[in-house]
Coordinates of N, CA and C in Angstrom, one line a residue:
X256 N -59.3 -7.9 3.3 CA -58.7 -6.6 3.6 C -59.2 -5.6 2.6
X257 N -59.6 -4.4 3.0 CA -60.1 -3.4 2.1 C -59.0 -2.8 1.3
X258 N -59.5 -2.1 0.2 CA -58.5 -1.5 -0.7 C -57.6 -0.5 0.0
X259 N -58.2 0.3 1.0 CA -57.5 1.3 1.7 C -56.4 0.6 2.6
X260 N -56.8 -0.5 3.2 CA -55.8 -1.3 4.0 C -54.6 -1.8 3.2
X261 N -54.9 -2.2 2.0 CA -53.8 -2.7 1.1 C -52.9 -1.6 0.7
X262 N -53.5 -0.4 0.5 CA -52.7 0.8 0.1 C -51.8 1.1 1.3
X263 N -52.3 1.2 2.5 CA -51.5 1.5 3.7 C -50.4 0.4 3.9
X264 N -50.7 -0.8 3.6 CA -49.7 -1.9 3.7 C -48.6 -1.7 2.7
X265 N -49.0 -1.4 1.5 CA -47.9 -1.1 0.4 C -47.1 0.1 0.8
X266 N -47.7 1.2 1.2 CA -47.0 2.4 1.6 C -46.0 2.1 2.8
X267 N -46.6 1.3 3.8 CA -45.7 1.0 4.9 C -44.6 0.1 4.5
X268 N -44.8 -0.8 3.6 CA -43.7 -1.7 3.1 C -42.6 -0.9 2.4
X269 N -43.1 0.1 1.6 CA -42.2 1.0 0.8 C -41.3 1.8 1.8
X270 N -42.0 2.3 2.8 CA -41.2 3.1 3.8 C -40.2 2.3 4.6
X271 N -40.6 1.1 4.9 CA -39.6 0.1 5.6 C -38.5 -0.2 4.7
X272 N -38.8 -0.5 3.4 CA -37.8 -0.9 2.4 C -36.8 0.3 2.2
X273 N -37.4 1.5 2.1 CA -36.5 2.7 2.0 C -35.6 2.9 3.2
X274 N -36.1 2.7 4.4 CA -35.3 2.9 5.6 C -34.2 1.8 5.6
X275 N -34.5 0.6 5.2 CA -33.5 -0.5 5.1 C -32.4 -0.2 4.2
X276 N -32.8 0.4 3.0 CA -31.7 0.8 2.0 C -30.8 1.9 2.6
X277 N -31.4 2.8 3.4 CA -30.6 3.8 4.0 C -29.7 3.1 5.1
X278 N -30.3 2.2 5.8 CA -29.5 1.4 6.8 C -28.3 0.8 6.1
X279 N -28.4 0.1 5.0 CA -27.3 -0.5 4.3 C -26.3 0.5 3.9
X280 N -26.7 1.6 3.4 CA -25.8 2.7 2.9 C -24.9 3.2 4.1
X281 N -25.6 3.4 5.2 CA -24.8 3.9 6.4 C -23.9 2.8 6.9
X282 N -24.5 1.6 6.9 CA -23.7 0.4 7.4 C -22.4 0.2 6.6
X283 N -22.6 0.3 5.3 CA -21.4 0.1 4.4 C -20.3 1.1 4.7
X284 N -20.6 2.3 5.1 CA -19.6 3.3 5.5 C -19.0 3.0 6.8
X285 N -19.8 2.4 7.7 CA -19.2 2.0 9.0 C -18.2 0.8 8.8
X286 N -18.6 -0.1 7.9 CA -17.7 -1.2 7.6 C -16.4 -0.8 6.9
X287 N -16.5 0.2 6.0 CA -15.3 0.7 5.3 C -14.4 1.4 6.3
X288 N -15.0 2.1 7.3 CA -14.2 2.8 8.3 C -13.5 1.8 9.2
X289 N -14.2 0.7 9.5 CA -13.6 -0.3 10.4 C -12.5 -1.0 9.7
X290 N -12.6 -1.2 8.4 CA -11.4 -1.9 7.7 C -10.3 -0.9 7.5
X291 N -10.6 0.4 7.3 CA -9.6 1.4 7.1 C -8.8 1.6 8.3
X292 N -9.4 1.5 9.5 CA -8.7 1.8 10.8 C -8.3 0.5 11.5
X293 N -8.7 -0.7 10.8 CA -8.4 -2.0 11.5 C -8.9 -2.0 12.9
X294 N -10.1 -1.5 13.1 CA -10.7 -1.4 14.5 C -12.2 -1.6 14.5
X295 N -12.7 -2.3 15.5 CA -14.1 -2.4 15.7 C -14.7 -1.6 16.8
X296 N -13.8 -0.7 17.4 CA -14.1 0.1 18.5 C -15.3 1.0 18.3
X297 N -15.4 1.5 17.1 CA -16.5 2.5 16.9 C -17.7 2.0 16.1
X298 N -17.6 0.7 15.9 CA -18.7 0.0 15.0 C -20.1 0.3 15.6
X299 N -20.3 -0.1 16.9 CA -21.6 0.1 17.5 C -22.0 1.5 17.8
X300 N -20.9 2.3 18.2 CA -21.2 3.7 18.5 C -21.7 4.4 17.2
X301 N -21.1 4.2 16.1 CA -21.6 4.8 14.8 C -22.9 4.2 14.4
X302 N -23.1 2.9 14.6 CA -24.3 2.3 14.2 C -25.5 2.9 14.9
X303 N -25.5 2.9 16.2 CA -26.6 3.5 16.9 C -26.8 5.0 16.8
X304 N -25.7 5.7 16.4 CA -25.8 7.1 16.2 C -26.4 7.4 14.9
X305 N -26.1 6.6 13.9 CA -26.6 6.9 12.5 C -27.7 6.0 12.0
X306 N -27.9 4.8 12.5 CA -28.8 3.9 11.9 C -30.0 3.5 12.7
X307 N -29.9 3.7 14.0 CA -31.1 3.3 14.9 C -31.9 4.4 15.2
X308 N -33.2 4.3 15.0 CA -34.2 5.4 15.2 C -35.5 4.8 15.8
X309 N -36.0 5.3 16.9 CA -37.3 4.8 17.4 C -38.4 5.2 16.5
X310 N -38.3 6.2 15.7 CA -39.4 6.6 14.7 C -39.5 5.6 13.6
X311 N -38.4 4.8 13.3 CA -38.5 3.8 12.3 C -38.1 2.5 13.0
X312 N -38.8 2.1 13.9 CA -38.5 1.0 14.8 C -38.3 -0.4 14.1
X313 N -39.3 -0.6 13.2 CA -39.3 -1.9 12.5 C -38.0 -2.1 11.6
X314 N -37.7 -1.1 10.8 CA -36.6 -1.1 9.9 C -35.3 -1.1 10.8
X315 N -35.3 -0.4 11.9 CA -34.1 -0.3 12.8 C -33.8 -1.7 13.4
X316 N -34.9 -2.4 13.8 CA -34.7 -3.7 14.3 C -34.2 -4.7 13.3
X317 N -34.7 -4.6 12.1 CA -34.2 -5.4 11.0 C -32.8 -5.1 10.7
X318 N -32.5 -3.8 10.7 CA -31.1 -3.4 10.4 C -30.2 -3.8 11.5
X319 N -30.7 -3.9 12.8 CA -29.8 -4.3 13.9 C -29.5 -5.8 13.8
X320 N -30.4 -6.6 13.4 CA -30.2 -8.0 13.1 C -29.1 -8.2 12.1
X321 N -29.2 -7.4 11.0 CA -28.2 -7.4 9.9 C -26.9 -7.0 10.4
X322 N -26.8 -5.9 11.2 CA -25.6 -5.3 11.7 C -24.9 -6.3 12.6
X323 N -25.6 -7.0 13.4 CA -25.0 -8.1 14.3 C -24.4 -9.2 13.5
X324 N -25.1 -9.6 12.4 CA -24.6 -10.7 11.6 C -23.3 -10.2 10.9
X325 N -23.3 -9.0 10.3 CA -22.1 -8.5 9.6 C -21.0 -8.3 10.6
X326 N -21.3 -7.9 11.8 CA -20.2 -7.7 12.8 C -19.4 -9.0 13.0
X327 N -20.2 -10.1 13.2 CA -19.5 -11.4 13.4 C -18.8 -11.9 12.2
X328 N -19.2 -11.4 11.0 CA -18.6 -11.9 9.8 C -17.2 -11.1 9.6
X329 N -17.2 -9.8 9.8 CA -16.1 -9.0 9.5 C -15.1 -9.0 10.7
X330 N -15.5 -9.3 11.9 CA -14.6 -9.2 13.1 C -13.3 -10.1 12.9
X331 N -13.4 -11.3 12.5 CA -12.2 -12.1 12.3 C -11.2 -11.5 11.3
X332 N -11.7 -10.9 10.2 CA -10.8 -10.3 9.2 C -10.1 -9.1 9.8
X333 N -10.9 -8.2 10.5 CA -10.3 -7.0 11.0 C -9.3 -7.3 12.1
X334 N -9.6 -8.3 13.0 CA -8.7 -8.6 14.0 C -7.4 -9.2 13.5
X335 N -7.6 -10.0 12.4 CA -6.4 -10.6 11.7 C -5.5 -9.5 11.1
X336 N -6.2 -8.5 10.5 CA -5.4 -7.4 9.9 C -4.8 -6.5 11.0
X337 N -5.4 -6.4 12.1 CA -4.9 -5.5 13.2 C -3.7 -6.1 13.9
X338 N -3.8 -7.4 14.2 CA -2.8 -8.0 15.0 C -1.7 -8.8 14.2
X339 N -2.2 -9.7 13.3 CA -1.3 -10.5 12.6 C -0.5 -9.8 11.5
X340 N -1.3 -9.1 10.6 CA -0.7 -8.4 9.4 C 0.2 -7.2 9.9
X341 N -0.3 -6.5 10.9 CA 0.4 -5.3 11.4 C 1.7 -5.8 12.0
X342 N 1.7 -6.8 12.8 CA 2.9 -7.4 13.4 C 3.9 -7.8 12.3
X343 N 3.3 -8.4 11.3 CA 4.2 -8.9 10.2 C 4.8 -7.7 9.4
X344 N 4.0 -6.7 9.2 CA 4.5 -5.5 8.5 C 5.6 -4.8 9.3
X345 N 5.3 -4.7 10.7 CA 6.3 -4.0 11.6 C 7.6 -4.8 11.5
X346 N 7.5 -6.1 11.5 CA 8.7 -7.0 11.5 C 9.5 -6.8 10.2
X347 N 8.7 -6.7 9.1 CA 9.4 -6.5 7.8 C 10.1 -5.1 7.7
X348 N 9.4 -4.1 8.2 CA 10.0 -2.7 8.2 C 11.3 -2.7 9.0
X349 N 11.2 -3.4 10.2 CA 12.4 -3.4 11.1 C 13.6 -4.1 10.4
X350 N 13.3 -5.2 9.7 CA 14.3 -6.0 9.1 C 14.8 -5.5 7.8
X351 N 14.0 -4.5 7.2 CA 14.4 -4.0 5.9 C 13.8 -4.8 4.7
X352 N 13.1 -5.8 5.0 CA 12.4 -6.6 4.0 C 11.4 -5.7 3.2
X353 N 10.9 -4.7 3.9 CA 10.0 -3.7 3.4 C 10.5 -2.4 3.8
X354 N 10.7 -1.5 2.8 CA 11.2 -0.2 3.1 C 10.1 0.8 3.5
X355 N 10.4 1.6 4.6 CA 9.5 2.5 5.1 C 9.6 3.9 4.3
X356 N 8.8 4.1 3.4 CA 8.9 5.4 2.6 C 7.8 6.3 3.0
X357 N 8.2 7.6 3.1 CA 7.2 8.7 3.3 C 6.9 9.3 1.9
X358 N 5.8 10.1 1.9 CA 5.4 10.7 0.6 C 6.4 11.7 0.2
X359 N 7.0 12.4 1.1 CA 8.0 13.4 0.7 C 9.0 13.6 1.8
X360 N 10.2 14.1 1.4 CA 11.3 14.4 2.3 C 11.7 15.8 2.1
X361 N 11.1 16.7 2.9 CA 11.3 18.2 2.8 C 12.7 18.6 3.0
X362 N 13.5 17.8 3.7 CA 14.9 18.2 4.0 C 15.8 18.0 2.8
X363 N 15.3 17.2 1.8 CA 16.1 16.9 0.6 C 16.5 18.2 -0.2
X364 N 17.7 18.3 -0.6 CA 18.2 19.4 -1.4 C 17.5 19.2 -2.8
X365 N 16.6 20.1 -3.1 CA 15.8 20.0 -4.3 C 16.6 20.3 -5.6
X366 N 17.8 20.9 -5.4 CA 18.7 21.1 -6.6 C 19.7 19.9 -6.7
X367 N 19.6 18.9 -5.8 CA 20.5 17.8 -5.9 C 20.2 16.8 -6.9
X368 N 21.2 16.0 -7.3 CA 21.0 14.9 -8.2 C 21.3 13.6 -7.5
X369 N 20.4 12.6 -7.9 CA 20.6 11.3 -7.3 C 21.9 10.7 -7.7
X370 N 22.6 10.1 -6.7 CA 23.7 9.3 -7.0 C 23.1 7.9 -7.4
X371 N 23.8 7.3 -8.4 CA 23.2 6.0 -8.9 C 24.4 5.1 -9.4
X372 N 24.1 3.9 -9.4 CA 25.1 2.9 -9.9 C 24.6 2.2 -11.2
X373 N 23.6 2.8 -11.8 CA 22.9 2.1 -13.0 C 23.9 2.1 -14.2
X374 N 24.9 2.9 -14.1 CA 25.8 2.9 -15.3 C 26.5 1.6 -15.5
X375 N 26.7 0.8 -14.5 CA 27.4 -0.5 -14.7 C 26.6 -1.4 -15.6
X376 N 25.3 -1.1 -15.8 CA 24.5 -1.8 -16.8 C 24.6 -1.2 -18.2
X377 N 25.5 -0.3 -18.4 CA 25.7 0.4 -19.6 C 24.5 1.2 -20.0
X378 N 23.8 1.7 -18.9 CA 22.8 2.7 -19.0 C 23.4 4.0 -18.6
X379 N 23.9 4.8 -19.5 CA 24.8 5.9 -19.2 C 24.1 7.3 -19.1
X380 N 24.8 8.2 -18.4 CA 24.4 9.6 -18.3 C 22.9 9.8 -17.8
X381 N 22.5 8.9 -16.9 CA 21.2 9.1 -16.3 C 21.3 10.1 -15.1
X382 N 20.8 11.3 -15.3 CA 20.9 12.3 -14.2 C 19.4 12.6 -13.8
X383 N 19.1 12.4 -12.5 CA 17.8 12.6 -12.0 C 17.9 13.6 -10.9
X384 N 17.3 14.8 -11.1 CA 17.2 15.8 -10.0 C 16.2 15.3 -9.0
X385 N 16.5 15.3 -7.7 CA 15.6 14.9 -6.7 C 14.7 16.1 -6.2
X386 N 13.4 15.8 -6.2 CA 12.5 16.8 -5.7 C 12.2 16.6 -4.2
X387 N 12.5 15.4 -3.7 CA 12.1 15.0 -2.3 C 10.8 14.4 -2.3
X388 N 10.0 14.4 -3.4 CA 8.7 13.9 -3.4 C 8.8 12.5 -4.1
X389 N 8.5 11.5 -3.3 CA 8.7 10.1 -3.8 C 8.1 9.8 -5.1
X390 N 6.8 10.1 -5.3 CA 6.1 9.7 -6.6 C 6.8 10.4 -7.8
X391 N 7.1 11.7 -7.6 CA 7.7 12.5 -8.7 C 9.1 11.9 -9.0
X392 N 9.8 11.7 -8.0 CA 11.2 11.1 -8.3 C 11.1 9.8 -8.9
X393 N 10.2 8.9 -8.5 CA 10.1 7.6 -9.0 C 9.7 7.7 -10.5
X394 N 8.7 8.5 -10.8 CA 8.3 8.7 -12.2 C 9.4 9.2 -13.1
X395 N 10.2 10.1 -12.5 CA 11.4 10.7 -13.3 C 12.4 9.6 -13.6
X396 N 12.7 8.8 -12.5 CA 13.7 7.7 -12.7 C 13.2 6.7 -13.8
X397 N 12.0 6.3 -13.7 CA 11.5 5.3 -14.7 C 11.5 5.9 -16.0
X398 N 11.1 7.2 -16.1 CA 11.0 7.9 -17.4 C 12.4 8.0 -18.1
X399 N 13.4 8.4 -17.3 CA 14.7 8.6 -17.8 C 15.4 7.3 -18.3
X400 N 15.2 6.3 -17.4 CA 15.8 5.0 -17.8 C 15.1 4.4 -19.0
X401 N 13.8 4.5 -19.1 CA 13.0 4.0 -20.2 C 13.4 4.7 -21.5
X402 N 13.6 6.1 -21.4 CA 13.9 6.9 -22.6 C 15.3 6.5 -23.1
X403 N 16.3 6.2 -22.2 CA 17.6 5.8 -22.6 C 17.6 4.5 -23.3
X404 N 16.9 3.5 -22.7 CA 16.8 2.1 -23.2 C 16.1 2.1 -24.5
X405 N 15.1 2.8 -24.7 CA 14.4 2.9 -26.0 C 15.3 3.4 -27.1
X406 N 16.1 4.4 -26.7 CA 16.9 5.0 -27.7 C 18.1 4.1 -28.1
X407 N 18.4 3.2 -27.2 CA 19.6 2.3 -27.4 C 19.2 0.9 -27.6
X408 N 18.0 0.6 -28.0 CA 17.6 -0.7 -28.3 C 17.7 -1.7 -27.1
X409 N 17.5 -1.2 -25.9 CA 17.5 -2.1 -24.8 C 16.0 -2.3 -24.3
X410 N 15.7 -3.5 -24.0 CA 14.3 -3.9 -23.5 C 14.3 -3.7 -22.0
X411 N 13.4 -2.8 -21.6 CA 13.3 -2.5 -20.1 C 11.8 -2.5 -19.7
X412 N 11.6 -3.0 -18.5 CA 10.3 -3.0 -17.9 C 10.4 -2.8 -16.4
X413 N 9.3 -2.3 -15.8 CA 9.3 -2.0 -14.4 C 8.1 -2.6 -13.7
X414 N 8.3 -3.2 -12.5 CA 7.2 -3.7 -11.7 C 7.4 -3.1 -10.3
X415 N 6.3 -2.8 -9.6 CA 6.4 -2.1 -8.3 C 5.9 -3.0 -7.2
X416 N 6.6 -2.9 -6.0 CA 6.3 -3.6 -4.8 C 6.2 -5.1 -5.1
X417 N 7.2 -5.6 -5.8 CA 7.3 -7.0 -6.1 C 7.8 -7.9 -5.0
X418 N 7.1 -9.0 -4.7 CA 7.5 -9.9 -3.7 C 8.6 -10.8 -4.2
X419 N 9.6 -11.0 -3.3 CA 10.8 -11.8 -3.7 C 11.0 -12.8 -2.6
X420 N 11.1 -14.1 -3.0 CA 11.4 -15.1 -2.0 C 12.9 -15.2 -1.8
X421 N 13.4 -15.0 -0.6 CA 14.8 -15.1 -0.4 C 15.3 -16.5 0.0
X422 N 16.6 -16.7 -0.1 CA 17.2 -18.0 0.2 C 17.0 -18.4 1.7
X423 N 16.8 -17.4 2.6 CA 16.6 -17.8 4.0 C 15.1 -18.0 4.3
X424 N 14.2 -18.1 3.3 CA 12.8 -18.4 3.3 C 12.0 -17.1 3.7
X425 N 12.6 -16.0 3.9 CA 11.9 -14.8 4.1 C 11.4 -14.2 2.8
X426 N 10.4 -13.3 2.9 CA 9.9 -12.7 1.6 C 10.2 -11.2 1.7
X427 N 10.9 -10.6 0.7 CA 11.2 -9.2 0.7 C 10.2 -8.5 -0.3
X428 N 9.9 -7.3 -0.1 CA 9.1 -6.5 -1.0 C 10.0 -5.5 -1.6
X429 N 10.3 -5.7 -2.9 CA 11.3 -4.8 -3.6 C 10.5 -3.6 -4.1
X430 N 10.9 -2.4 -3.8 CA 10.1 -1.2 -4.2 C 9.9 -1.1 -5.7
X431 N 11.0 -1.4 -6.5 CA 10.9 -1.4 -8.0 C 11.7 -2.5 -8.5
X432 N 11.1 -3.4 -9.3 CA 11.9 -4.5 -9.9 C 12.0 -4.1 -11.4
X433 N 13.3 -3.8 -11.8 CA 13.6 -3.4 -13.2 C 14.0 -4.6 -13.9
X434 N 13.4 -4.9 -15.1 CA 13.8 -6.0 -15.9 C 14.5 -5.4 -17.2
X435 N 15.8 -5.7 -17.3 CA 16.5 -5.2 -18.4 C 17.1 -6.3 -19.2
X436 N 16.6 -6.4 -20.5 CA 17.0 -7.5 -21.4 C 16.8 -8.9 -20.7
X437 N 15.6 -9.0 -20.1 CA 15.1 -10.2 -19.5 C 15.8 -10.6 -18.2
X438 N 16.6 -9.7 -17.6 CA 17.2 -10.0 -16.3 C 16.7 -9.0 -15.3
X439 N 16.4 -9.5 -14.1 CA 15.7 -8.7 -13.1 C 16.8 -8.0 -12.2
X440 N 16.5 -6.7 -11.9 CA 17.4 -6.0 -11.0 C 16.5 -5.2 -10.0
X441 N 16.6 -5.5 -8.7 CA 15.9 -4.8 -7.6 C 16.4 -3.3 -7.6
X442 N 15.5 -2.4 -7.6 CA 15.9 -1.0 -7.6 C 15.3 -0.2 -6.4
X443 N 16.1 0.5 -5.7 CA 15.7 1.2 -4.5 C 16.0 2.7 -4.6
X444 N 15.0 3.5 -4.1 CA 15.3 4.9 -3.9 C 15.7 5.1 -2.5
X445 N 16.7 5.9 -2.3 CA 17.3 6.0 -0.9 C 17.3 7.5 -0.5
X446 N 16.6 7.8 0.6 CA 16.5 9.2 1.0 C 17.1 9.4 2.4
X447 N 17.1 8.3 3.2 CA 17.6 8.5 4.6 C 18.8 7.6 4.9
X448 N 19.4 7.8 6.0 CA 20.5 7.0 6.5 C 20.0 5.6 6.8
X449 N 18.8 5.5 7.3 CA 18.2 4.2 7.5 C 18.0 3.4 6.2
X450 N 17.5 4.1 5.2 CA 17.3 3.5 3.8 C 18.7 3.0 3.4
X451 N 19.7 3.8 3.6 CA 21.1 3.4 3.1 C 21.6 2.1 3.8
X452 N 21.4 2.1 5.2 CA 21.8 0.9 5.9 C 21.0 -0.3 5.5
X453 N 19.7 -0.2 5.4 CA 18.9 -1.3 5.0 C 19.2 -1.8 3.6
X454 N 19.5 -0.9 2.7 CA 19.8 -1.3 1.3 C 21.1 -2.1 1.3
X455 N 22.1 -1.8 2.1 CA 23.3 -2.6 2.2 C 23.0 -4.0 2.7
X456 N 22.1 -4.1 3.7 CA 21.8 -5.4 4.2 C 21.0 -6.2 3.2
X457 N 20.0 -5.5 2.5 CA 19.2 -6.2 1.5 C 20.0 -6.7 0.3
X458 N 21.0 -5.8 0.0 CA 21.8 -6.2 -1.2 C 22.5 -7.5 -1.0
X459 N 23.0 -7.8 0.2 CA 23.6 -9.1 0.6 C 22.6 -10.2 0.5
X460 N 21.4 -10.0 1.1 CA 20.4 -11.1 1.0 C 20.0 -11.4 -0.4
X461 N 19.8 -10.3 -1.2 CA 19.4 -10.5 -2.6 C 20.4 -11.2 -3.4
X462 N 21.7 -10.9 -3.1 CA 22.8 -11.5 -3.8 C 22.8 -13.0 -3.5
X463 N 22.5 -13.4 -2.3 CA 22.5 -14.8 -1.9 C 21.3 -15.5 -2.6
X464 N 20.3 -14.7 -3.0 CA 19.1 -15.3 -3.6 C 19.1 -15.1 -5.2
X465 N 20.3 -15.0 -5.7 CA 20.5 -14.9 -7.2 C 20.2 -13.6 -7.8
X466 N 20.0 -12.6 -7.0 CA 19.9 -11.2 -7.6 C 21.2 -10.6 -7.4
X467 N 22.1 -10.8 -8.4 CA 23.5 -10.4 -8.2 C 23.7 -8.9 -8.1
X468 N 22.9 -8.2 -8.7 CA 23.1 -6.7 -8.7 C 21.8 -6.0 -8.3
X469 N 22.0 -4.9 -7.5 CA 20.9 -4.1 -7.1 C 21.2 -2.7 -7.5
X470 N 20.2 -2.0 -8.0 CA 20.3 -0.6 -8.5 C 19.8 0.4 -7.4
X471 N 20.5 1.5 -7.3 CA 20.0 2.5 -6.3 C 20.1 3.9 -7.0
X472 N 19.1 4.7 -6.5 CA 19.1 6.1 -6.8 C 19.1 6.8 -5.4
X473 N 20.2 7.4 -5.0 CA 20.3 7.8 -3.6 C 20.7 9.3 -3.5
X474 N 20.2 9.9 -2.4 CA 20.7 11.3 -2.2 C 22.0 11.2 -1.4
X475 N 22.4 10.0 -0.9 CA 23.6 9.8 -0.1 C 24.6 9.0 -1.0
X476 N 25.9 9.3 -0.9 CA 26.9 8.5 -1.6 C 26.9 7.1 -1.0
X477 N 27.0 6.1 -1.8 CA 27.0 4.7 -1.3 C 28.3 4.1 -1.9
X478 N 29.1 3.7 -0.9 CA 30.4 3.1 -1.3 C 30.2 1.6 -1.6

């Protein structure tokens, strides 16, 4: 092979390699989208729209082989997430094992103060104004309680979305698990009537599972 032929071969290889790299970059986005939506419906549509080109036929064919292999690898995981995990999450939401929280509750009175029962733990005078924005309210609750405990030599810690095995073999997801002086207390923020009802049900289940006391910060009075 002449020197010029070798140069053309090297240049051609570099072009194919470059196109394959682009193929991988685009394919990774398609995979991320498929996992984000738990759907394979748009996998091939987006692949042929963004990755396959007659002008780069060799790299496109190589990319197609890779795309087919990846499709069969990710398909079981996405189908599992779509059908099994979704059904499990829907079941947990319905039963109250997992609380359905929104990012914000615009109807909430922004000048209101959370009702709470945390004072029975001798954590006194905790007043938290509700903004209706879940993250802000949660940060404020944790901050206020931590500040009080630190000032009164109480050891406190917080864990979020902690899994708890119940006595009936079900698994609950506690929004906040507060540990005070080495004892755990499930803590719930309550914004809706549904939250209130589910909290009352979960409190009984948690009591039967040796979590004798549950803490709430609620915009509704709880008897």
